[in-house]
Short mmCIF file of C-alpha atoms in Angstrom, two decimals:
data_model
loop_
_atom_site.label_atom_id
_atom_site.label_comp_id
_atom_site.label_asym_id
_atom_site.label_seq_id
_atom_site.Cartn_x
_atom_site.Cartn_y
_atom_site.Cartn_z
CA UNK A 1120 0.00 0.00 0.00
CA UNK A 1121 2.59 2.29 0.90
CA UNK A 1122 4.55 1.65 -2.19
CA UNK A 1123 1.50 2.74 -4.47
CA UNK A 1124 0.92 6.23 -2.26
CA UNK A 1125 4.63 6.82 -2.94
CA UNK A 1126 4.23 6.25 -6.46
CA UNK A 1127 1.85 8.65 -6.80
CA UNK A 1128 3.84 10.92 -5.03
CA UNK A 1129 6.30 10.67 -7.24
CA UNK A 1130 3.87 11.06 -10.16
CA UNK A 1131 2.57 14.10 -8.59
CA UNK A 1132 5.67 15.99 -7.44
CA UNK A 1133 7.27 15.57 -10.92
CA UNK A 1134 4.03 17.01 -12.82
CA UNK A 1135 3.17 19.79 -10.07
CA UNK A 1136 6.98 20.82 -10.52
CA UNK A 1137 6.47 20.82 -14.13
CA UNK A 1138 3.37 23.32 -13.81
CA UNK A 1139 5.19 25.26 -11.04
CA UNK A 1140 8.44 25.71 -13.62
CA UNK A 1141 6.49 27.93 -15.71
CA UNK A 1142 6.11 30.66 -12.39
CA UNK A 1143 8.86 29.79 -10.67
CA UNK A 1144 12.45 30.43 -10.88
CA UNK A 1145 13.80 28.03 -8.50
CA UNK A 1146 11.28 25.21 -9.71
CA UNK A 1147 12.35 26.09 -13.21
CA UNK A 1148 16.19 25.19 -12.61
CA UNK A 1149 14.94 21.97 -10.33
CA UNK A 1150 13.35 20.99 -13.52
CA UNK A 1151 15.67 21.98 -16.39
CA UNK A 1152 18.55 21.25 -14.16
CA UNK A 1153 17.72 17.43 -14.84
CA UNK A 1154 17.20 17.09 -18.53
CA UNK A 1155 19.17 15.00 -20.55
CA UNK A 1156 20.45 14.20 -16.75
CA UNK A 1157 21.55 10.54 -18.22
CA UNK A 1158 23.09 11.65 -20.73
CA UNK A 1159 25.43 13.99 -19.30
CA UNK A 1160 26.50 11.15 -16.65
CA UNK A 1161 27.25 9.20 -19.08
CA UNK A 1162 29.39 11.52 -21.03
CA UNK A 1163 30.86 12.25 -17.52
CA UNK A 1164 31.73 8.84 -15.78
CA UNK A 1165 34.02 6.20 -17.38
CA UNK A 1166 33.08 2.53 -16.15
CA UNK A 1167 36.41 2.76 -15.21
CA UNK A 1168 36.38 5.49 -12.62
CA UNK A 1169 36.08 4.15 -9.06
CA UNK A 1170 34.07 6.28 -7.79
CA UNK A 1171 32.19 7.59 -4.05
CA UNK A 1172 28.93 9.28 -4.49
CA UNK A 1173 27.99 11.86 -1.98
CA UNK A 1174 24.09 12.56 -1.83
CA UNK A 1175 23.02 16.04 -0.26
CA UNK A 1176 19.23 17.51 -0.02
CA UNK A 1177 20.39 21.17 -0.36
CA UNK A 1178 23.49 23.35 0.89
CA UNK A 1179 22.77 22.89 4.90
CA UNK A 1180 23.77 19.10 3.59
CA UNK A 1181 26.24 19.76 1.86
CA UNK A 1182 28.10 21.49 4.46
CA UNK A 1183 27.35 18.65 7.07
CA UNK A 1184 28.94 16.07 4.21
CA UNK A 1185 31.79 18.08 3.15
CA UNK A 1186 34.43 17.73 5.35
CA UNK A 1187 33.64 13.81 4.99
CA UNK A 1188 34.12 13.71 1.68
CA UNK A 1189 37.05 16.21 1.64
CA UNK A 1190 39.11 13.76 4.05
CA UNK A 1191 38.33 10.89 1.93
CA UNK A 1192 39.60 12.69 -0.93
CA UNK A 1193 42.87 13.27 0.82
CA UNK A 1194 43.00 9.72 2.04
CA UNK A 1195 41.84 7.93 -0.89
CA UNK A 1196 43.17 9.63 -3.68
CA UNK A 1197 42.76 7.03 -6.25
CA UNK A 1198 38.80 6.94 -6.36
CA UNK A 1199 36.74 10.18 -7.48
CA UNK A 1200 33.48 11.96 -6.34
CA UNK A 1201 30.21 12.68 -7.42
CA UNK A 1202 27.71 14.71 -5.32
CA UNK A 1203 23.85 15.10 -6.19
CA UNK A 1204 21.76 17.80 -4.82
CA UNK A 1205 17.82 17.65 -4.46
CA UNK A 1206 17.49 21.02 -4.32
CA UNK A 1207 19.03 23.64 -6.31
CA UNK A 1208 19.67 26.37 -3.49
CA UNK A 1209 22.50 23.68 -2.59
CA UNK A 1210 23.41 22.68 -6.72
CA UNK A 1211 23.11 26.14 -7.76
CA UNK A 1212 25.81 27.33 -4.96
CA UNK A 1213 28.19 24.01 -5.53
CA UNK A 1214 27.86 22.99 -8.95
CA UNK A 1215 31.72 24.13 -9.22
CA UNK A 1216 33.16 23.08 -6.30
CA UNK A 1217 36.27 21.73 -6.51
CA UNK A 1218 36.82 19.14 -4.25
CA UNK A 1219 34.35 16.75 -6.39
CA UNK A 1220 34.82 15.63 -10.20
CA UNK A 1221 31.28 15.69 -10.53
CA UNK A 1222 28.02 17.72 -9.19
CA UNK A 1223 24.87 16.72 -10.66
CA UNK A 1224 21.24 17.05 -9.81
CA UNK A 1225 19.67 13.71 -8.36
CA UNK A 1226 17.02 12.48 -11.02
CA UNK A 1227 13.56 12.32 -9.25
CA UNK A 1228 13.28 8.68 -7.51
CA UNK A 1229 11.47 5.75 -9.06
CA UNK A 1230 12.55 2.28 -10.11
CA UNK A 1231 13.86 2.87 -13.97
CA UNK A 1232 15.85 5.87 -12.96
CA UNK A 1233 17.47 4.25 -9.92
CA UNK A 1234 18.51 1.32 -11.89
CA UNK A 1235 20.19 3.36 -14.79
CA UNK A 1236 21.32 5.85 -12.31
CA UNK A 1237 23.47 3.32 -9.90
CA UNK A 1238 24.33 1.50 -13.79
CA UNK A 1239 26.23 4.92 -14.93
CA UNK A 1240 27.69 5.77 -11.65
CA UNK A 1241 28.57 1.76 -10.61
CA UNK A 1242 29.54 3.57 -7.04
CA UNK A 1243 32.38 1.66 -4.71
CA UNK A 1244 30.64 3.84 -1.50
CA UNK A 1245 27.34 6.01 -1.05
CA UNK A 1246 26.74 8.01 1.51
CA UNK A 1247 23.81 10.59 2.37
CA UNK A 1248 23.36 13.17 4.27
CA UNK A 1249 21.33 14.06 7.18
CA UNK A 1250 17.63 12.81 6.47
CA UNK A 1251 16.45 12.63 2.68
CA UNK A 1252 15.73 9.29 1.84
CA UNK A 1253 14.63 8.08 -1.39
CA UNK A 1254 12.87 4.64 -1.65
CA UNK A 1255 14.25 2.34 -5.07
CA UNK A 1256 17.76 4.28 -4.67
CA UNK A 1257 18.05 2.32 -1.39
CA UNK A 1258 16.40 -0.41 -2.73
CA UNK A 1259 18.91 -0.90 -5.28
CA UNK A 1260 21.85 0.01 -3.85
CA UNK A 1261 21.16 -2.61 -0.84
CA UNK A 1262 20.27 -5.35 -4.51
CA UNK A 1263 23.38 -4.15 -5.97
CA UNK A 1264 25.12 -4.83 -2.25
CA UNK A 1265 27.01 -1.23 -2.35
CA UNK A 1266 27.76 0.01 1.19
CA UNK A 1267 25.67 2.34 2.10
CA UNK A 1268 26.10 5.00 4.89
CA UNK A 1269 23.85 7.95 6.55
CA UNK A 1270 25.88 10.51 8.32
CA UNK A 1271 24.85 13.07 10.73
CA UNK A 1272 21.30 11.85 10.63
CA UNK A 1273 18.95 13.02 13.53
CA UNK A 1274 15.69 11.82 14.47
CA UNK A 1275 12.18 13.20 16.41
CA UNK A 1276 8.99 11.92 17.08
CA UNK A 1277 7.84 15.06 15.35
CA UNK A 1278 8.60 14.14 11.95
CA UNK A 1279 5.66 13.05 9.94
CA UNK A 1280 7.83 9.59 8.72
CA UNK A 1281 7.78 8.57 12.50
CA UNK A 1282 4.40 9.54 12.43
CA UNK A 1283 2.21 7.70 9.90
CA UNK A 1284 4.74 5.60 7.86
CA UNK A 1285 6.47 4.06 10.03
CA UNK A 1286 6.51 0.82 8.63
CA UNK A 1287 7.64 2.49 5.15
CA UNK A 1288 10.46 4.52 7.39
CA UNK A 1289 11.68 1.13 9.21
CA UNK A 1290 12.39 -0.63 5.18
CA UNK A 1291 14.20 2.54 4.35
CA UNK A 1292 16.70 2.64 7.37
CA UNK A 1293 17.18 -0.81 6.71
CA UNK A 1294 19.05 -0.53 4.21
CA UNK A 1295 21.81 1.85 5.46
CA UNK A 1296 24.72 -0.58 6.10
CA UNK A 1297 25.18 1.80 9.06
CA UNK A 1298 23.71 4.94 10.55
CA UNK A 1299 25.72 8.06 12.67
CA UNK A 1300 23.31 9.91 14.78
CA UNK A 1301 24.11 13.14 15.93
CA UNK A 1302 22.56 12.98 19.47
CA UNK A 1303 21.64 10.12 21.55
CA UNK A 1304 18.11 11.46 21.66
CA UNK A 1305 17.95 9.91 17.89
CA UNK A 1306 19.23 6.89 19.31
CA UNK A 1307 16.68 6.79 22.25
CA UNK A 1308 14.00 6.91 19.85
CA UNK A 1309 15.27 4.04 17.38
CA UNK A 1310 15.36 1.99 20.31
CA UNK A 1311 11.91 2.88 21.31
CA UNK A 1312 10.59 2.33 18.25
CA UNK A 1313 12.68 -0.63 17.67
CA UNK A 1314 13.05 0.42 14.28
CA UNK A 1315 17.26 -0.07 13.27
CA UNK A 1316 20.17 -1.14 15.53
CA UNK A 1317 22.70 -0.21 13.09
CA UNK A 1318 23.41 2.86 14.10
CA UNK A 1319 26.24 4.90 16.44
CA UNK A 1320 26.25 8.22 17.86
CA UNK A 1321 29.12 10.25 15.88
CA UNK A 1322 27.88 14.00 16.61
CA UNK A 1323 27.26 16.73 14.04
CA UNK A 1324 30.15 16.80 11.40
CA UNK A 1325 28.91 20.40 10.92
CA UNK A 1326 31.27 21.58 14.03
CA UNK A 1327 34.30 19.31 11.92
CA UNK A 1328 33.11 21.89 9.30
CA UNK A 1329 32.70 25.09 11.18
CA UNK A 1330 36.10 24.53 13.08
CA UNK A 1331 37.78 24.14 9.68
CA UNK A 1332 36.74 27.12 8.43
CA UNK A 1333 37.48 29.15 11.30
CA UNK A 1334 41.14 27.70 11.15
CA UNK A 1335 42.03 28.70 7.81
CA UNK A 1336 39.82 31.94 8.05
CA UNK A 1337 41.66 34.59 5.46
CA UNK A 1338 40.45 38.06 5.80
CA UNK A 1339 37.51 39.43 3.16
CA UNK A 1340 38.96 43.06 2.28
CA UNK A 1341 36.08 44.45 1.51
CA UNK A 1342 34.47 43.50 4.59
CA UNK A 1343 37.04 45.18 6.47
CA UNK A 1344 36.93 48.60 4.48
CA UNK A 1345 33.37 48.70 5.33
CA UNK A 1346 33.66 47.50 8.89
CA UNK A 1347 36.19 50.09 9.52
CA UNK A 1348 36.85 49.34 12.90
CA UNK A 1349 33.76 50.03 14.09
CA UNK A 1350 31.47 47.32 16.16
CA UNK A 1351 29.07 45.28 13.65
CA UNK A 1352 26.22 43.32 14.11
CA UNK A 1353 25.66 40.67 11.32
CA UNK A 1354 22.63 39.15 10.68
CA UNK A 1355 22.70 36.06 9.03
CA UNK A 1356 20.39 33.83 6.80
CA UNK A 1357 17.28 36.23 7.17
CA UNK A 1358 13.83 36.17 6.05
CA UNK A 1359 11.47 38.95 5.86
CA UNK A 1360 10.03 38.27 9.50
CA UNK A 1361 13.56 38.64 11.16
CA UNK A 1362 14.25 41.81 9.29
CA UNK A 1363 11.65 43.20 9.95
CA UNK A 1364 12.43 42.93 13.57
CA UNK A 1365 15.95 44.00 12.83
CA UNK A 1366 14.74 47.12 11.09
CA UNK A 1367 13.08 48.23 14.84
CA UNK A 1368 16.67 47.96 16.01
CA UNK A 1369 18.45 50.29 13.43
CA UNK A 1370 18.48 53.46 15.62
CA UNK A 1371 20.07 51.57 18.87
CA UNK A 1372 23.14 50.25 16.56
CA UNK A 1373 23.53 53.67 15.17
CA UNK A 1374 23.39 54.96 18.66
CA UNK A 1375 25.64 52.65 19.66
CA UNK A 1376 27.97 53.57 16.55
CA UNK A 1377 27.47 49.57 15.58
CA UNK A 1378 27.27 49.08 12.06
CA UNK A 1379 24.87 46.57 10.09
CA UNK A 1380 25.13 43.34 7.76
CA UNK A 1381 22.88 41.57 6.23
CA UNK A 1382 23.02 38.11 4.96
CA UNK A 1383 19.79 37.26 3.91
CA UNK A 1384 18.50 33.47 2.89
CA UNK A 1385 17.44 34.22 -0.15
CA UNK A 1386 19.05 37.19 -2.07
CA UNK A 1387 16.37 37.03 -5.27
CA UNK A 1388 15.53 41.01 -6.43
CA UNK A 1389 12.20 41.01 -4.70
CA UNK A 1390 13.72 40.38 -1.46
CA UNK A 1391 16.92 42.45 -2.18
CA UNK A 1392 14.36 45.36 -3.10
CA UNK A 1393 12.22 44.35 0.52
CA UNK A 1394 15.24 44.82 2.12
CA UNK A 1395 16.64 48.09 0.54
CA UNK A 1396 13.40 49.70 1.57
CA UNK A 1397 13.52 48.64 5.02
CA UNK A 1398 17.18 49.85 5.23
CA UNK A 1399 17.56 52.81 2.14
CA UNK A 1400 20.36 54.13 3.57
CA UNK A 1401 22.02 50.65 3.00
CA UNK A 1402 24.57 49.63 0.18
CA UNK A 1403 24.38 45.86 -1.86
CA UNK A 1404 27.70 44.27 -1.18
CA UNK A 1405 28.03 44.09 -4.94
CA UNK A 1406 28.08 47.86 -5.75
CA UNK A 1407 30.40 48.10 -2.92
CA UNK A 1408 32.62 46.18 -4.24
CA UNK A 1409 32.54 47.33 -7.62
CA UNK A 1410 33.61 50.88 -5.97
CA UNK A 1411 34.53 50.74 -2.38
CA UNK A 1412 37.05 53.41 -3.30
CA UNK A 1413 34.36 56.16 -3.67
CA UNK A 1414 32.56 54.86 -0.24
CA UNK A 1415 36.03 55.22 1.35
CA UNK A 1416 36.51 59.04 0.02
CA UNK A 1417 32.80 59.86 1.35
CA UNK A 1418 33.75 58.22 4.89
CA UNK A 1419 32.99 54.53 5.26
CA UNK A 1420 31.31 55.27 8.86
CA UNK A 1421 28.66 57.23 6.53
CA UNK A 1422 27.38 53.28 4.92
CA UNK A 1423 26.17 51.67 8.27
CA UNK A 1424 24.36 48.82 6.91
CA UNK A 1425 25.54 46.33 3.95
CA UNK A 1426 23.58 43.79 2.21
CA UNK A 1427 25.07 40.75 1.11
CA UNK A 1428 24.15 39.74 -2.08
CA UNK A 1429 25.48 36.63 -2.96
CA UNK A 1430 26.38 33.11 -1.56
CA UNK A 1431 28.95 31.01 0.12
CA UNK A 1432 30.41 34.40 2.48
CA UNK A 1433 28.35 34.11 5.96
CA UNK A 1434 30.41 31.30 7.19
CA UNK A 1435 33.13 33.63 6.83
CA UNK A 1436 31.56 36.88 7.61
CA UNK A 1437 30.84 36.28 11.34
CA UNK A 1438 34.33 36.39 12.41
CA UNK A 1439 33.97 40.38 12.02
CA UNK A 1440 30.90 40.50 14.38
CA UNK A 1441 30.31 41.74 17.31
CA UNK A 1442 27.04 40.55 17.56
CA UNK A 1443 25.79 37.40 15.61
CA UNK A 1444 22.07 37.07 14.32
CA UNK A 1445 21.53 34.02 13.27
CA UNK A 1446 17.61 33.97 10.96
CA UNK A 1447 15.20 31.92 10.86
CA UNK A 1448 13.78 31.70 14.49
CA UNK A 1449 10.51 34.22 13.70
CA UNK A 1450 9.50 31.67 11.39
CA UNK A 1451 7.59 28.35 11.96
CA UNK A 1452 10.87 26.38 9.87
CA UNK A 1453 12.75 27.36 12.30
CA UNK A 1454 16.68 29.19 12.72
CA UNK A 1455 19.50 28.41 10.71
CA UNK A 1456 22.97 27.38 11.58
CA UNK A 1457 24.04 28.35 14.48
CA UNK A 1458 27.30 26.89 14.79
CA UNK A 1459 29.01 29.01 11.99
CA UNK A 1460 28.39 32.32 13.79
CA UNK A 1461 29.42 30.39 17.36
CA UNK A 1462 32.83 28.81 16.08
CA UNK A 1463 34.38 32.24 15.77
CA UNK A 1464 33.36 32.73 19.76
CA UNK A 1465 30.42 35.74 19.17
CA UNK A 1466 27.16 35.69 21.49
CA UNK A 1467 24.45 34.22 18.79
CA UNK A 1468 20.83 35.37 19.08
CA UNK A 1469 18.22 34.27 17.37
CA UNK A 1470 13.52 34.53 17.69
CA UNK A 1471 11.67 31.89 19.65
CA UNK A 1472 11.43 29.02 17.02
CA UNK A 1473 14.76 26.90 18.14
CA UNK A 1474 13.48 23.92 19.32
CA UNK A 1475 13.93 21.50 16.01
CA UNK A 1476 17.65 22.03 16.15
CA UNK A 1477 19.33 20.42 18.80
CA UNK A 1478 22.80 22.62 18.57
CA UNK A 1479 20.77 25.64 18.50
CA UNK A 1480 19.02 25.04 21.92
CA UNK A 1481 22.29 23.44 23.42
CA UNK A 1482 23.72 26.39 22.59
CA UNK A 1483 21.27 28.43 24.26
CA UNK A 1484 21.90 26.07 27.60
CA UNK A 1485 25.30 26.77 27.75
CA UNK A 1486 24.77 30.79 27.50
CA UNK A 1487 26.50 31.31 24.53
CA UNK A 1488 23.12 31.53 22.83
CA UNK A 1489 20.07 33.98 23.38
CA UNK A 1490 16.48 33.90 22.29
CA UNK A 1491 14.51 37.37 21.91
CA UNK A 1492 10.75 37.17 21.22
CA UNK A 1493 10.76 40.89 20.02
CA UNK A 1494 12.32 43.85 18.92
CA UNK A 1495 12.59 45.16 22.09
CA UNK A 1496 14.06 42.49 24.02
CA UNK A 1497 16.36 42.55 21.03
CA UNK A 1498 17.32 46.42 21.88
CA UNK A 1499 17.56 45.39 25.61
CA UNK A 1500 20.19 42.01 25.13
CA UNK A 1501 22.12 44.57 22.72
CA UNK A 1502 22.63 47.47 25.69
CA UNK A 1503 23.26 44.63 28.42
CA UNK A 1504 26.20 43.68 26.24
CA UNK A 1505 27.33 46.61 25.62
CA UNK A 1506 27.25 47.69 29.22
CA UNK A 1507 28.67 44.58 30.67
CA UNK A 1508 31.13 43.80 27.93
CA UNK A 1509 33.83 42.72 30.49
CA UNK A 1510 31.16 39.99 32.36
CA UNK A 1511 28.28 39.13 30.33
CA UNK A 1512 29.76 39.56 26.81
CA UNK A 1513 33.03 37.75 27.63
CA UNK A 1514 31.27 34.74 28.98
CA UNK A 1515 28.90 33.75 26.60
CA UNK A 1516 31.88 34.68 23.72
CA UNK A 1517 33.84 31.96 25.70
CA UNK A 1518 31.07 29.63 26.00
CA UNK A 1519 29.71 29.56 22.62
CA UNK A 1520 33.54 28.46 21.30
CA UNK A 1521 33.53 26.06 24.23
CA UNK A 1522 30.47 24.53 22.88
CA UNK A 1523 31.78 24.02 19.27
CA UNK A 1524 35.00 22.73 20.09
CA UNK A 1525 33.78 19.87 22.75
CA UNK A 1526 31.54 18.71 19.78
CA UNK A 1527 33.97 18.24 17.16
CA UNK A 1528 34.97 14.72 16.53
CA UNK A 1529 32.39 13.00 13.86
CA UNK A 1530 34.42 13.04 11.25
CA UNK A 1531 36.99 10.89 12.17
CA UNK A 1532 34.29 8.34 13.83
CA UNK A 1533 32.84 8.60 10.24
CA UNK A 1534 36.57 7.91 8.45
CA UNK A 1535 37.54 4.97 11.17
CA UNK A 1536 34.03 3.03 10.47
CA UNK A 1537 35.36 3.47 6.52
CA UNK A 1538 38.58 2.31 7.29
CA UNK A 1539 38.40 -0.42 9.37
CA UNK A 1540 35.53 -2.23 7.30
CA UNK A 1541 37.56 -1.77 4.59
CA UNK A 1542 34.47 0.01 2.73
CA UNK A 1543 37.37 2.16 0.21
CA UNK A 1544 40.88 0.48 -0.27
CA UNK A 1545 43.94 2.38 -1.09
CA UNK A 1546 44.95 0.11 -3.81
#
């Protein structure tokens, strides 16, 4: 029964994206992105590559798998890499990244495609990310008898798989040759539900990820020029609800002499326009790039807020904080990624809706995060940092690094299962 309901899922979601292509940008590239998808992986992969193939749902996925796959590149040089991406938000951003010899878009799920899909790419090792599963890809890649892993996987009773298809869930996980959990809270409930044993707690390789970066941080020069020196307060991965709350702000951080950035989720021209006339004093990152030399003649203390327009920065950007803003928590999906603003040792705030993301509310436990409800308690965390900078500010700085580095570590449970099972050889 289940079977046929996901078959006409699958039927549905392929013809509704179809229909949704002709209004939608992003639907548009999820659907052109994957013409003549077999094709081009054939034209791509010799049958005589050995190759590991990397599955990620979007960029939050990709960052959790890359420091996985980078290690294995550096320790098993002799096989090479394909990642798919569901979603283009994450293809869109990594289709050129470097580390990989190929980045393709996953072709929709379904028995035909799986088969010619795991035919092209014959894979020695698959491993996906986090939580997307797609039925016959398992299926066949547990027929063909390819290991199989799921990394950084987390699991709630809240999730609608748990829910009503639990039977449908219990085939899936099956066939992971073995699971890494980030939390034993995931492992709690696999026991309750005495759905897999195959699993091991491993943590989150996004602090692996987050502590690399932070490492081998090189300065942005165009940051600094419009930093100036000054204090900043970054906001991070926005949507319209959080800036609208940061807008109510804008008069404390210019009291304050704190300047602004904005990082926002999406950075499509509606929403760069939504912005620009919350903030019209504000400049896009772009044109001050293109001519920071004329901002710097006017006085670069006369630009207090910046918009970033592009992708693939924030991870960086939040070493020149002050104050970190992490989006997301005034909407019902909940905040972003809190670890990248925490690794570089910043207080991270963020609205009310934290409690799907583990790190996010550990974070919160150890005091090196904060949750504001409003504008105003906003304007009230900002002045008690400001006024107890030596106490208060210190601390939680201290305590959200603390937090990252004791977490670190999955990656190298990850590479050691590998290793020892002999899943890649060297030879």
């Amino acid at each position: 029964m289940y079977i046929i309901l996901y078959n006409i899922f699958l039927f549905l979601f392929r013809a509704g994206a179809s229909v949704y292509s002709l209004f939608n940008e992003k639907a548009n590239k999820w659907v052109n992105g994957r013409k003549n998808i077999f094709e081009n992986l054939e034209a791509a992969i010799s049958k005589d590559d050995k190759v590991v193939w990397m599955h990620c749902a979007s960029l939050g996925e990709f960052e959790q798998g890359r420091p996985v796959l980078e290690k294995l590149k550096t320790d098993f040089p002799n096989y090479k890499f394909l990642i798919t991406f569901f979603s283009p938000s994450g293809y869109e951003v990594q289709k050129n990244y470097k580390n990989a010899e190929w980045v393709f878009y996953l072709p929709i799920d379904g028995a035909a495609n799986a088969r010619r899909f795991l035919e092209i790419v014959h894979p020695s090792l698959v491993i996906f990310v986090k939580y997307e599963f797609w039925y016959y890809y398992l299926k066949k890649i547990k027929y063909r008898k390819i290991p199989l892993l799921l990394i950084s996987a987390v699991f709630s009773r809240e999730m609608p798989s748990f829910k009503w298809i639990r039977s449908f869930q219990i085939k899936m996980l099956s066939r992971f040759e073995h699971i890494f959990l980030q939390n034993e809270g995931s492992a709690i409930l696999l026991d309750q539900m005495n759905l897999v044993k195959n699993y091991s707690i491993a943590g989150d390789t996004r602090f692996d990820r987050v502590l690399e970066i932070a490492e081998n941080f090189q300065p942005i020069e165009v940051i600094e020029k419009f930093c100036a020196g000054k204090k900043v307060f970054i906001a991070g991965s926005t949507w319209s609800e959080d800036e609208s709350v940061i807008r109510k702000i804008a008069e404390t951080l210019i009291k304050n002499d704190i300047k602004l950035i904005i990082a926002p989720h999406e950075i499509n021209e509606s929403h760069l326009a939504e912005i620009k006339k919350l903030f019209p004093d504000s400049v896009l990152y772009s044109e001050f790039l293109k001519d920071s030399s004329s901002f710097e003649k006017q006085g670069t203390e006369s630009t207090t807020c910046l918009i970033v327009d592009n992708y693939g920065m924030l991870s960086k950007l939040y070493y020149y904080a002050y104050l970190c803003f992490v989006g997301g928590g005034f909407t019902s999906n909940g905040v972003h990624n809190v670890t990248e603003a925490a690794v570089f040792g910043k207080p991270v705030i963020s609205g009310p809706y934290i409690s799907k993301y583990l790190e996010a509310v550990d974070l919160v436990n150890k005091k090196g995060g904060f949750v504001v409800n409003d504008a105003s308690e906003l304007i009230k965390l900002i002045e008690d940092f400001i006024r107890n900078e030596n106490d208060c500010y210190n601390q939680s700085s201290k305590a959200s690094y603390t937090y990252i580095k004791e977490n670190a570590g999955a990656v190298l449970k990850i590479l050691n299962y590998i290793q020892v099972n002999r899943l890649l050889t060297k030879l």
